[in-house]
CSV table of C-alpha atoms in Angstrom, one decimal:
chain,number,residue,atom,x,y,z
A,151,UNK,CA,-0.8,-5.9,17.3
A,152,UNK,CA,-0.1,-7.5,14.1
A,153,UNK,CA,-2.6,-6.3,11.5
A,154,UNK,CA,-3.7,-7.1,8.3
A,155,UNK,CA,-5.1,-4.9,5.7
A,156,UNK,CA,-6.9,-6.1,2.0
A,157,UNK,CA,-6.5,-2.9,-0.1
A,158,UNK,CA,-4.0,-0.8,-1.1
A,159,UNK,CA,-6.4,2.2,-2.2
A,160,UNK,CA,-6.9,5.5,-0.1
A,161,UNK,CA,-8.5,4.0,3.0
A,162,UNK,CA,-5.9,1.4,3.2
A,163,UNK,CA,-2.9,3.3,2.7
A,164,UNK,CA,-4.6,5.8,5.4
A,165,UNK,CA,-5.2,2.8,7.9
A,166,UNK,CA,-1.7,1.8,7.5
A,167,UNK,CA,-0.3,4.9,7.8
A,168,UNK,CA,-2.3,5.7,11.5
A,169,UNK,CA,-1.6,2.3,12.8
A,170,UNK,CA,2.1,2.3,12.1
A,171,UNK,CA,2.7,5.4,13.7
A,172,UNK,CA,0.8,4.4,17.0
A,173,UNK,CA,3.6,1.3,16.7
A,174,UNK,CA,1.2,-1.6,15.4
A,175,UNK,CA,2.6,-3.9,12.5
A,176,UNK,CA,1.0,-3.5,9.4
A,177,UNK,CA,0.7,-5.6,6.3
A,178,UNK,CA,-1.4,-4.7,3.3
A,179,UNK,CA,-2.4,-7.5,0.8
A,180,UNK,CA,-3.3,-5.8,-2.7
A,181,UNK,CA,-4.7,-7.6,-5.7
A,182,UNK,CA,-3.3,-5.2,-8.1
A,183,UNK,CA,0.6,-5.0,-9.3
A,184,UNK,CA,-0.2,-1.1,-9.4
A,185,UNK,CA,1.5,-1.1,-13.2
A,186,UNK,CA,-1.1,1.0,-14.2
A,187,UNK,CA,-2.2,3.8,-11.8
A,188,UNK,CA,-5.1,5.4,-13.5
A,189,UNK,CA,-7.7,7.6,-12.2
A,190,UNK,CA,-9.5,11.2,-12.4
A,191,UNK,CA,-9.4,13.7,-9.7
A,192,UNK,CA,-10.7,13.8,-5.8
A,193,UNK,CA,-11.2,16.7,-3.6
A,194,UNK,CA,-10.2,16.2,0.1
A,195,UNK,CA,-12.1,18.6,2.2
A,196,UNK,CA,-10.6,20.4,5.4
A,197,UNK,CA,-11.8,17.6,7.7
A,198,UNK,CA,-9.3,14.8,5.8
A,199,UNK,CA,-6.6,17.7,5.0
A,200,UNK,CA,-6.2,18.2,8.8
A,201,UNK,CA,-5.3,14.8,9.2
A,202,UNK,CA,-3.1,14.7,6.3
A,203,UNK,CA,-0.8,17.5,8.0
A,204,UNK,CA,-0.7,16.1,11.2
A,205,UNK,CA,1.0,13.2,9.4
A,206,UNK,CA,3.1,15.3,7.6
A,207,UNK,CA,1.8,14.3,4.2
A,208,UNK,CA,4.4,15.7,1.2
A,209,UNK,CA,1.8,18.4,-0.6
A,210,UNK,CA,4.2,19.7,-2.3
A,211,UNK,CA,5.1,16.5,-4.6
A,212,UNK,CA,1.0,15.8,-4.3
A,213,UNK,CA,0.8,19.0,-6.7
A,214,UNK,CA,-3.3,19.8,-5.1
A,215,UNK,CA,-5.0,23.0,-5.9
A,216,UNK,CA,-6.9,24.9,-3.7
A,217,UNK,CA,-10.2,25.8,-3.9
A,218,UNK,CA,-11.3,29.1,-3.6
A,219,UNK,CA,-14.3,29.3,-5.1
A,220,UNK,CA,-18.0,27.5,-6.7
A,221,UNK,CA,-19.4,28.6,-10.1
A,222,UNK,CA,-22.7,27.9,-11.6
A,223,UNK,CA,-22.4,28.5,-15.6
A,224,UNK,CA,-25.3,28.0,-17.5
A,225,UNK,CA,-24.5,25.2,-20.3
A,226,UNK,CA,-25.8,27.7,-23.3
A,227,UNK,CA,-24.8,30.9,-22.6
A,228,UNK,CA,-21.8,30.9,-19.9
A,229,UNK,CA,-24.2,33.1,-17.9
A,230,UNK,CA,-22.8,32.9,-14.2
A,231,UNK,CA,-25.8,32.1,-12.5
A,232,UNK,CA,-24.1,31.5,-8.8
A,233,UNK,CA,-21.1,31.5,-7.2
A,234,UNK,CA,-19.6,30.3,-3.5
A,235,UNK,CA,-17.1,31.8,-1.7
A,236,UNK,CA,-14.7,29.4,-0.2
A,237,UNK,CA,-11.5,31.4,0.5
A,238,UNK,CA,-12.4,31.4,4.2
A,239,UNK,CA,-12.5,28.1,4.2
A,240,UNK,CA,-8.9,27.1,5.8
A,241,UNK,CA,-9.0,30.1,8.4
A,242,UNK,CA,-12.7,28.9,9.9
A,243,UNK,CA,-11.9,25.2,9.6
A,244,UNK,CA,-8.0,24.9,10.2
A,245,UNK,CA,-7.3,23.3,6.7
A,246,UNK,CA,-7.1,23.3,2.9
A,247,UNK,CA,-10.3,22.3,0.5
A,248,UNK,CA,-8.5,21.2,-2.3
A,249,UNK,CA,-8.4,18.5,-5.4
A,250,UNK,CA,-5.8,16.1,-6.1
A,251,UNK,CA,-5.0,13.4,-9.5
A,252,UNK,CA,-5.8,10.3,-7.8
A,253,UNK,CA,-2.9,8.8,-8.7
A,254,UNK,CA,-0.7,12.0,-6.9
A,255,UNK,CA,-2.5,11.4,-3.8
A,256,UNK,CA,-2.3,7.9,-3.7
A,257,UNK,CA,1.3,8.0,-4.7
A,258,UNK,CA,2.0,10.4,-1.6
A,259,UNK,CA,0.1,8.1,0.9
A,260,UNK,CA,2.2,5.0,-0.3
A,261,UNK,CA,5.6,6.8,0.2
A,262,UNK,CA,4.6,7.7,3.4
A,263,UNK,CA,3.5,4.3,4.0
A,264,UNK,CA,6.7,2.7,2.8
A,265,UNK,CA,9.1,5.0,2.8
A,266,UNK,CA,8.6,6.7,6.2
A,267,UNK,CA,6.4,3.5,8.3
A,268,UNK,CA,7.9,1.0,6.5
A,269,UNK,CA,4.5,-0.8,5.7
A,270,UNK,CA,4.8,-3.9,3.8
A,271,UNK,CA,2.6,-4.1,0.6
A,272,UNK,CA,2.2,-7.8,-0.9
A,273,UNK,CA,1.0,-6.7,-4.8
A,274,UNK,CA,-0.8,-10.0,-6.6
A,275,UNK,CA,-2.4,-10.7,-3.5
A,276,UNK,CA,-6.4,-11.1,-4.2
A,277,UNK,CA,-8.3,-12.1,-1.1
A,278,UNK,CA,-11.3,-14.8,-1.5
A,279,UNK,CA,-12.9,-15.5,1.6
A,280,UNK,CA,-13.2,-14.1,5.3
A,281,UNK,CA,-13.6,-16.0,8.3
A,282,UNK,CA,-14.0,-13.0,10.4
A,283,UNK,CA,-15.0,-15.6,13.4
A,284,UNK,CA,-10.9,-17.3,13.2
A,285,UNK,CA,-9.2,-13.5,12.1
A,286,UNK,CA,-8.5,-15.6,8.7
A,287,UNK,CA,-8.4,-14.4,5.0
A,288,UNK,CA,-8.0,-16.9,2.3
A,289,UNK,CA,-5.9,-15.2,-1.2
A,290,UNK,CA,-6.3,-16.7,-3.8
A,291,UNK,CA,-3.2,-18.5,-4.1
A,292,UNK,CA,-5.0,-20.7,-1.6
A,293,UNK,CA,-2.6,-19.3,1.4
A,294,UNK,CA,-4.7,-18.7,4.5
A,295,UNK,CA,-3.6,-16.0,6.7
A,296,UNK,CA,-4.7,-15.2,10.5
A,297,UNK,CA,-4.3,-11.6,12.1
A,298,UNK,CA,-4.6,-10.2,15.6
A,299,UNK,CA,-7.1,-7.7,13.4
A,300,UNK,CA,-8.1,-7.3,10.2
A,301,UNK,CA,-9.0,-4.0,8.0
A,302,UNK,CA,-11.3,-4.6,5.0
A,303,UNK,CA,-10.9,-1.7,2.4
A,304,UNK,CA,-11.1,-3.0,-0.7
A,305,UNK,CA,-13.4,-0.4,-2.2
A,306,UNK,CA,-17.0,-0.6,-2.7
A,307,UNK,CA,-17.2,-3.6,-4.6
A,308,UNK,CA,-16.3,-5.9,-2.0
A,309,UNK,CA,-18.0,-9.4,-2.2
A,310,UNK,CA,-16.9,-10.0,1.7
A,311,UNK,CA,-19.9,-8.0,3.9
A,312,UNK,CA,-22.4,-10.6,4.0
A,313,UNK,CA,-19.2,-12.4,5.6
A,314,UNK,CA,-18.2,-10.2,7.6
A,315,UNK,CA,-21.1,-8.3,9.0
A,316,UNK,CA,-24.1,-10.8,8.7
A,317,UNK,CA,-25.9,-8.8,6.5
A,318,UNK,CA,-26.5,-7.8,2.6
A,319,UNK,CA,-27.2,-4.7,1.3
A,320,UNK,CA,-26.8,-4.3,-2.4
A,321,UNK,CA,-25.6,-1.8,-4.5
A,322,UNK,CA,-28.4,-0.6,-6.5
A,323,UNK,CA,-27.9,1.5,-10.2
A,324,UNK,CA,-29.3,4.9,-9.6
A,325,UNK,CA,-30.4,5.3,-13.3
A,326,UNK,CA,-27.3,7.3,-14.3
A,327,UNK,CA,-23.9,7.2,-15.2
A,328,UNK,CA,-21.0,9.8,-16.1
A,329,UNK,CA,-18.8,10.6,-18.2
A,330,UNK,CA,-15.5,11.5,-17.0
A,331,UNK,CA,-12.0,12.7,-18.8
A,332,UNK,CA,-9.0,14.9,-18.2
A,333,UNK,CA,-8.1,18.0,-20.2
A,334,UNK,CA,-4.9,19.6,-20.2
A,335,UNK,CA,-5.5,23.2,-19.6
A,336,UNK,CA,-3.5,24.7,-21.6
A,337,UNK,CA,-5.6,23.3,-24.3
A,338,UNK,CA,-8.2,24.6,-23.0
A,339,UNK,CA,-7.3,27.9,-22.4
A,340,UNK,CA,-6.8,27.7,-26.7
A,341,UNK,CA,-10.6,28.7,-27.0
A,342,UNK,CA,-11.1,32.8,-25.6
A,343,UNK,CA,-14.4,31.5,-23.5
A,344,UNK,CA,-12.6,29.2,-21.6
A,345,UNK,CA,-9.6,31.4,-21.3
A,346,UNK,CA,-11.8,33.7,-19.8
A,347,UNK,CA,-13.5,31.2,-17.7
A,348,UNK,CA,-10.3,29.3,-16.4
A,349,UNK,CA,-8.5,32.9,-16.3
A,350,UNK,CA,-5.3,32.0,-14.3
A,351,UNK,CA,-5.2,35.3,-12.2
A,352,UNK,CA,-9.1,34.2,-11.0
A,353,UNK,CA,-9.6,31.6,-8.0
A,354,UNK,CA,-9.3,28.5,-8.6
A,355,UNK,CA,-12.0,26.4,-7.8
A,356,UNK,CA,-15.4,24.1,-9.2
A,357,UNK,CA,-17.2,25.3,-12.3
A,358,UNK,CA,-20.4,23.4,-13.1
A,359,UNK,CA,-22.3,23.9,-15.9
A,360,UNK,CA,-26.1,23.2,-15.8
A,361,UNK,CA,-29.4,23.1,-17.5
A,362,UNK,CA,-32.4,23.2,-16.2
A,363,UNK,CA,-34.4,22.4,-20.1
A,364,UNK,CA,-32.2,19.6,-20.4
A,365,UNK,CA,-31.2,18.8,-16.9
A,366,UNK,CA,-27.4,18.6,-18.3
A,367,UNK,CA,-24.8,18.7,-14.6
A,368,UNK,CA,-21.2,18.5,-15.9
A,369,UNK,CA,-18.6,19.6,-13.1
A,370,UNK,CA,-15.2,20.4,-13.8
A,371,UNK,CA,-12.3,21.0,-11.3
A,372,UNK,CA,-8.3,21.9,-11.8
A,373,UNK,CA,-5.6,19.5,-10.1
A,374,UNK,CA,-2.2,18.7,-10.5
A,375,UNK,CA,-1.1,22.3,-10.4
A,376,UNK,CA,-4.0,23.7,-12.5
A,377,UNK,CA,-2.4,21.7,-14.9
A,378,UNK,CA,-5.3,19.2,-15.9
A,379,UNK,CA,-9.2,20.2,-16.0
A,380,UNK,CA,-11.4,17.1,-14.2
A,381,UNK,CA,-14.6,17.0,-15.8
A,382,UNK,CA,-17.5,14.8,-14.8
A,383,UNK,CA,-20.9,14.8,-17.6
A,384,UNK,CA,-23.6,13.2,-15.1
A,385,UNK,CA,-26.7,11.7,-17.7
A,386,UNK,CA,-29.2,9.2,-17.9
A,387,UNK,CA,-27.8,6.0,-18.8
A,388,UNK,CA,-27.4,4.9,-22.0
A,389,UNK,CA,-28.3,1.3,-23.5
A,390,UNK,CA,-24.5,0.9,-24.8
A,391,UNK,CA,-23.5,1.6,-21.1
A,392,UNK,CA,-25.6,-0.3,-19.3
A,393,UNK,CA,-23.1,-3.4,-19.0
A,394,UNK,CA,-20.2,-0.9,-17.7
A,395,UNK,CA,-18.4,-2.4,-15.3
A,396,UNK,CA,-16.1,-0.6,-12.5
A,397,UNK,CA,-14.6,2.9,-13.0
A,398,UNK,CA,-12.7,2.7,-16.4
A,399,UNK,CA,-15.1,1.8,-19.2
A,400,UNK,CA,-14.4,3.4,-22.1
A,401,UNK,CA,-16.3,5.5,-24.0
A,402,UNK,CA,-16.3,7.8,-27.0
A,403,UNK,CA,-16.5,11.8,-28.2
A,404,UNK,CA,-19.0,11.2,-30.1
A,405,UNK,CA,-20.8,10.2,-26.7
A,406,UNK,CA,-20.7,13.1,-25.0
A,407,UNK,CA,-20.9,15.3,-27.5
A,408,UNK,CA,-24.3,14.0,-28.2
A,409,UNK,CA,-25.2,14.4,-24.2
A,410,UNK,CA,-24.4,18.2,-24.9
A,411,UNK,CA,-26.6,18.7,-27.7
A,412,UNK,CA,-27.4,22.4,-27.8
A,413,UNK,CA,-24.3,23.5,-25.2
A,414,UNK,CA,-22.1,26.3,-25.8
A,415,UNK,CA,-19.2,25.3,-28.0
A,416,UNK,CA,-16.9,26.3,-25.2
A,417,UNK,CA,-18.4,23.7,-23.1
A,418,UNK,CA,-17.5,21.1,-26.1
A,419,UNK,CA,-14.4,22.1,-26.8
A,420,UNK,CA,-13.5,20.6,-23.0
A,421,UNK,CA,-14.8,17.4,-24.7
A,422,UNK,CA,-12.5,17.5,-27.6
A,423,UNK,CA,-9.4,17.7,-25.7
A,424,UNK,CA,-9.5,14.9,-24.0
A,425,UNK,CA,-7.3,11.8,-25.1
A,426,UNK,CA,-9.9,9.2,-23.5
A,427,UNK,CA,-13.4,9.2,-22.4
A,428,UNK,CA,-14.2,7.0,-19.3
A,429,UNK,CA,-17.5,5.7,-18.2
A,430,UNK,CA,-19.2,4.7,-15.1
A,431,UNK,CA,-22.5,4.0,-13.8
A,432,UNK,CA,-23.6,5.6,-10.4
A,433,UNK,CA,-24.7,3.2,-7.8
A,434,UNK,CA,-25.8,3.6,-4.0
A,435,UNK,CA,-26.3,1.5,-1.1
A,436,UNK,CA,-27.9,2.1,2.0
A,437,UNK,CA,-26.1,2.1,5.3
A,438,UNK,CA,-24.5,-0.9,7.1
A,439,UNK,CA,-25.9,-1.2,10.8
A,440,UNK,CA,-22.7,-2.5,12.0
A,441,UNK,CA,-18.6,-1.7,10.0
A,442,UNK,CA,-17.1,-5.1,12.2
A,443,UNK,CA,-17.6,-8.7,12.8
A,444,UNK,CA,-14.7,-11.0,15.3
A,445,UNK,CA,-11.3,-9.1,14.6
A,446,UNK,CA,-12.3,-7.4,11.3
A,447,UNK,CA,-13.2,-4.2,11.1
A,448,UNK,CA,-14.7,-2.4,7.4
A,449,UNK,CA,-13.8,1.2,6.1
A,450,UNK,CA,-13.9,3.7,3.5
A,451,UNK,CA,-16.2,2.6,0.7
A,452,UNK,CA,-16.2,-0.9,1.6
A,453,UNK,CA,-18.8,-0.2,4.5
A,454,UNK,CA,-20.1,3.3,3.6
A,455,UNK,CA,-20.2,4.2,0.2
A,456,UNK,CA,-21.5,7.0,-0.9
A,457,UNK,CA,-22.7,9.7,-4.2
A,458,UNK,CA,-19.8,12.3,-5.0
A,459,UNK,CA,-22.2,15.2,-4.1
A,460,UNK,CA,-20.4,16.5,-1.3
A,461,UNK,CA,-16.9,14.6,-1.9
A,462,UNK,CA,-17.1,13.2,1.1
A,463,UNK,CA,-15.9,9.3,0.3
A,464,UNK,CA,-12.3,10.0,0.4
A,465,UNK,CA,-12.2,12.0,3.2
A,466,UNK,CA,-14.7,10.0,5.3
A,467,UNK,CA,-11.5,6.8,4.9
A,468,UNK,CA,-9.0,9.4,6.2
A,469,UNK,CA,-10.9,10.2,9.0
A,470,UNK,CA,-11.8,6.3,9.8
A,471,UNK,CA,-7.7,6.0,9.9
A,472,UNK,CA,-7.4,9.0,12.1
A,473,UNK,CA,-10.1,7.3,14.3
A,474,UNK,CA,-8.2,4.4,13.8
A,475,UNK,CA,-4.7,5.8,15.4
A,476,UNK,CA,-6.6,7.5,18.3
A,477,UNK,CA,-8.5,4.6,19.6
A,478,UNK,CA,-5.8,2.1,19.4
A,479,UNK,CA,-3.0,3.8,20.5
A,480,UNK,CA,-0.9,1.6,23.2
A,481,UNK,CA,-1.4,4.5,25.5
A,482,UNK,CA,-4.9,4.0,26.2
A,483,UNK,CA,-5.0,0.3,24.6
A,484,UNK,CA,-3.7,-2.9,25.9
A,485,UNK,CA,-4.4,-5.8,23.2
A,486,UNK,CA,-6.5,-8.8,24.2
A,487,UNK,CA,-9.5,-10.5,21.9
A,488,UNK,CA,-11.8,-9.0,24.7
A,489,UNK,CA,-9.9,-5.7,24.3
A,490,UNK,CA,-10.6,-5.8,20.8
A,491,UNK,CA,-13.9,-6.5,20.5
A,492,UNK,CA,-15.0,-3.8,23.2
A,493,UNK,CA,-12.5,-1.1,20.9
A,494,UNK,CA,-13.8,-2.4,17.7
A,495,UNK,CA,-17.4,-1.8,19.4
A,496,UNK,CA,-16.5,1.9,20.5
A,497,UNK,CA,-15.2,2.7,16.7
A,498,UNK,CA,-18.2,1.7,15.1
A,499,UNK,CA,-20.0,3.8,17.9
A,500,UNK,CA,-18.2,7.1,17.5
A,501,UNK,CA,-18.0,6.6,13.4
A,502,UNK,CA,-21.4,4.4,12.3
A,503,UNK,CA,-23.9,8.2,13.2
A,504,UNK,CA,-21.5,10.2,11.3
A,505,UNK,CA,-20.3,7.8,8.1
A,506,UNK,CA,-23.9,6.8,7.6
A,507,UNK,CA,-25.7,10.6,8.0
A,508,UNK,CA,-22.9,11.5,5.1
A,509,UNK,CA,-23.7,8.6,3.2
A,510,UNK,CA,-27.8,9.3,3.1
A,511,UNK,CA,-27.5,13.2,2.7
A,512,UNK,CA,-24.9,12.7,-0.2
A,513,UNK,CA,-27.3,10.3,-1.8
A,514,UNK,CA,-29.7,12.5,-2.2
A,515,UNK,CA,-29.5,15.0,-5.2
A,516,UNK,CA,-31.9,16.7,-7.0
A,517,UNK,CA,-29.6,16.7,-10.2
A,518,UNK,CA,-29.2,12.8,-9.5
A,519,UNK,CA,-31.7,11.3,-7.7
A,520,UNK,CA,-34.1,11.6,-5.0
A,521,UNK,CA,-35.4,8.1,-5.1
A,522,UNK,CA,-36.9,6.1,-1.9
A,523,UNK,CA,-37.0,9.7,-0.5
A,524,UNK,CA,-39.3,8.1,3.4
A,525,UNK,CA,-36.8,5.1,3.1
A,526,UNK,CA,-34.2,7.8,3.3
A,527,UNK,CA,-35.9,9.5,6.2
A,528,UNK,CA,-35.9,6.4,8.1
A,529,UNK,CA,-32.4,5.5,7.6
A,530,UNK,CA,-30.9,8.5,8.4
A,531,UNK,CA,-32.9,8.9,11.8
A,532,UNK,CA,-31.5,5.5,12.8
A,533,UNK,CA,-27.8,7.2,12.6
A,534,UNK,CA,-28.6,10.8,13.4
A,535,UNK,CA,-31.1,12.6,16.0
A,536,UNK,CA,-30.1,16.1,15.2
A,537,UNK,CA,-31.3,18.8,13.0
A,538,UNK,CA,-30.8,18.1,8.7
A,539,UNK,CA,-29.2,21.2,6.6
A,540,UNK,CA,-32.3,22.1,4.5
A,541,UNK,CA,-33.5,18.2,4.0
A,542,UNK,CA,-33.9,16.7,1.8
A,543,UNK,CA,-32.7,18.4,-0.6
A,544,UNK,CA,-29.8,19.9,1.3
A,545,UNK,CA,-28.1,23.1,0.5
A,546,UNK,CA,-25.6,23.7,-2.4
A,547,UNK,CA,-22.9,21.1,-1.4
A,548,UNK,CA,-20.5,23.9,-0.9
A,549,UNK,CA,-22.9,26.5,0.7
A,550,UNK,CA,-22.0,27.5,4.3
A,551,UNK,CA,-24.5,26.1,6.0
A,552,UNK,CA,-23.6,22.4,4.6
A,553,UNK,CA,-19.7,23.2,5.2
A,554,UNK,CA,-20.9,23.9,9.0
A,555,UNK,CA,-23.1,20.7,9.1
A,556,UNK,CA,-20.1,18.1,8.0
């Protein structure tokens, strides 16, 4: 087939990656020039990592670093009030739990997409309208283009569902936003608390530091070789932030210091290291019925977008791509628009129960929200028949029993 993709992000990259390697021709169309790569940290869980293997993604050059273990540290006095033992995680589940810069990982998907597939990438190339009916996308160079099939994953921001899928659900603001920034370690490590804390001869892994006075959640997370601290200051949102738009607002020190009012000055001195503070309001959206309509087929956070509570967006795209090379490989696949349609219909079959459970239980957070609580109930028993992990509150994102469920 000769397929069309409109984003160049994780799930894109991922899509072209499976589809070129089952011997389909791929074309991404990204609106960005990528000039600028930017972006915090994501944590791939084994379920995305195995698929990353099998594809013989370059870990090495991604610089990851795996998780071993989950701390709870109380925001005043460092007291460790919990901890999770991951190191068994790759033995009982075949594959690394680990965190990546954004911009490493995507950077190793788009090698392997070019350099080893030989996808083509068209950069400048914003899409404007869908005719999912004719297989065309409009750009906004006024260039119409038709495809044997077309993958939407331009992020969860798309404008084109209504288009595509006959129906609009919006994105709603949950109330809260967070703070986000990068430290360099070694700064870090400059204060004796942290040093103790981010000990290099300890596991690597999550610390989050909570409050239950001030309901204060700020996670933190290593990548890039234990090189850079991720940290993440979930809070109500702000007047000054309520116009923040996308993933790179900025915001200020002063800002966050003021959210941690009465935190240990261990927990601040994070803060102060950081060259730039981002901002972001959290939004949700309840489940699509369907991910395709005609020849075009939705993925990633373009059809089910989802909380950061279990980091389960990235790796839910991988695994839609691995679905992706499986279902349409030329072995088992013989392309016709009838073909199609009846393949497109089996994908959204096998993937809809499982994108959309992960969706609903990741939207649900007692540290973030637990709004529309019998909505959510119904929702999720549209998807999902089976027995819920602790609902609705769920266990600890990382506990066992949750590690089982996904």
């Amino acid at each position: 087939m000769d397929i069309g993709i409109i984003g160049a992000g994780i799930a894109g990259l991922s899509a072209a990656i499976a589809l070129r390697r089952i011997g389909h021709n791929v074309t991404i169309f990204e609106k960005s020039c990528f000039k600028n790569e930017i972006g915090a940290a994501i944590t791939l869980t084994p379920n995305a990592n195995r698929i990353l293997e099998r594809w013989n993604f370059d870990f090495e050059k991604a610089r990851p670093v795996d998780f071993m273990q989950y701390r709870y540290l109380h925001s005043e006095t460092l007291e460790v009030c919990g901890r999770e033992d991951l190191s068994g995680v790759q033995e009982r589940y075949g594959s690394r739990m680990c965190a990546y810069h954004r911009v490493d990982l995507h950077e190793g998907l788009r090698v392997l997409a070019e350099g080893e597939w030989g996808v083509g990438i068209r950069l400048g190339c914003a899409a404007v309208g869908v005719d999912a009916d004719k297989g065309e996308v409009e750009f906004i160079n006024g260039e119409k283009v038709k495809k044997d099939m077309w993958i939407m994953a331009d992020g969860c921001h798309t404008p084109f569902l209504p288009q595509i899928l006959k129906e609009s659900i919006p994105t709603t603001h949950i109330g809260k936003s967070v703070y986000r920034w990068l430290s360099p370690l070694s700064l870090i490590r400059t204060n004796p608390q942290c040093a103790q804390i981010w000990d290099p001869s300890l596991p690597s892994g999550f610390v989050t530091f909570f409050n239950p006075r001030t309901a204060i959640m700020m996670v933190t997370y290593p990548c890039r070789n234990s090189t850079l601290l991720n940290c993440a200051l979930f809070h109500t949102t702000r007047p000054e932030e309520s116009n923040a738009e996308g993933w790179h607002s900025n915001s200020t020190h002063d800002h966050v210091l003021r959210e941690l009012d009465g935190a240990s000055a261990a927990v601040k001195h994070l803060v102060l290291q950081a060259e730039q503070i981002k901002v972001y309001k959290v939004t949700q959206r309840r489940p699509s019925t369907k991910c395709y309509g005609g020849n075009v087929l939705c993925i990633g956070d373009t059809v089910h977008y989802m909380l950061p509570s279990h980091a389960q967006g990235g790796a839910m795209a991988v695994e839609d791509a691995g679905a992706l090379e499986i279902l349409f490989d030329p072995k088992t696949y013989t392309h016709s628009p009838a073909a199609l349609s009846k393949r497109l219909s089996t994908f959204e079959k096998l993937r809809l129960p499982r994108t959309a459970t992960t969706q609903i239980m990741s939207s649900l957070n007692p540290n973030l929200t637990m709004e529309g609580l019998e909505r959510q109930v119904g929702d999720i028993r549209r998807f999902y028949a089976g027995e819920l992990v602790d609902w609705p509150r769920g266990c600890g994102p990382w506990s066992e029993a949750i590690r089982e469920f996904w």
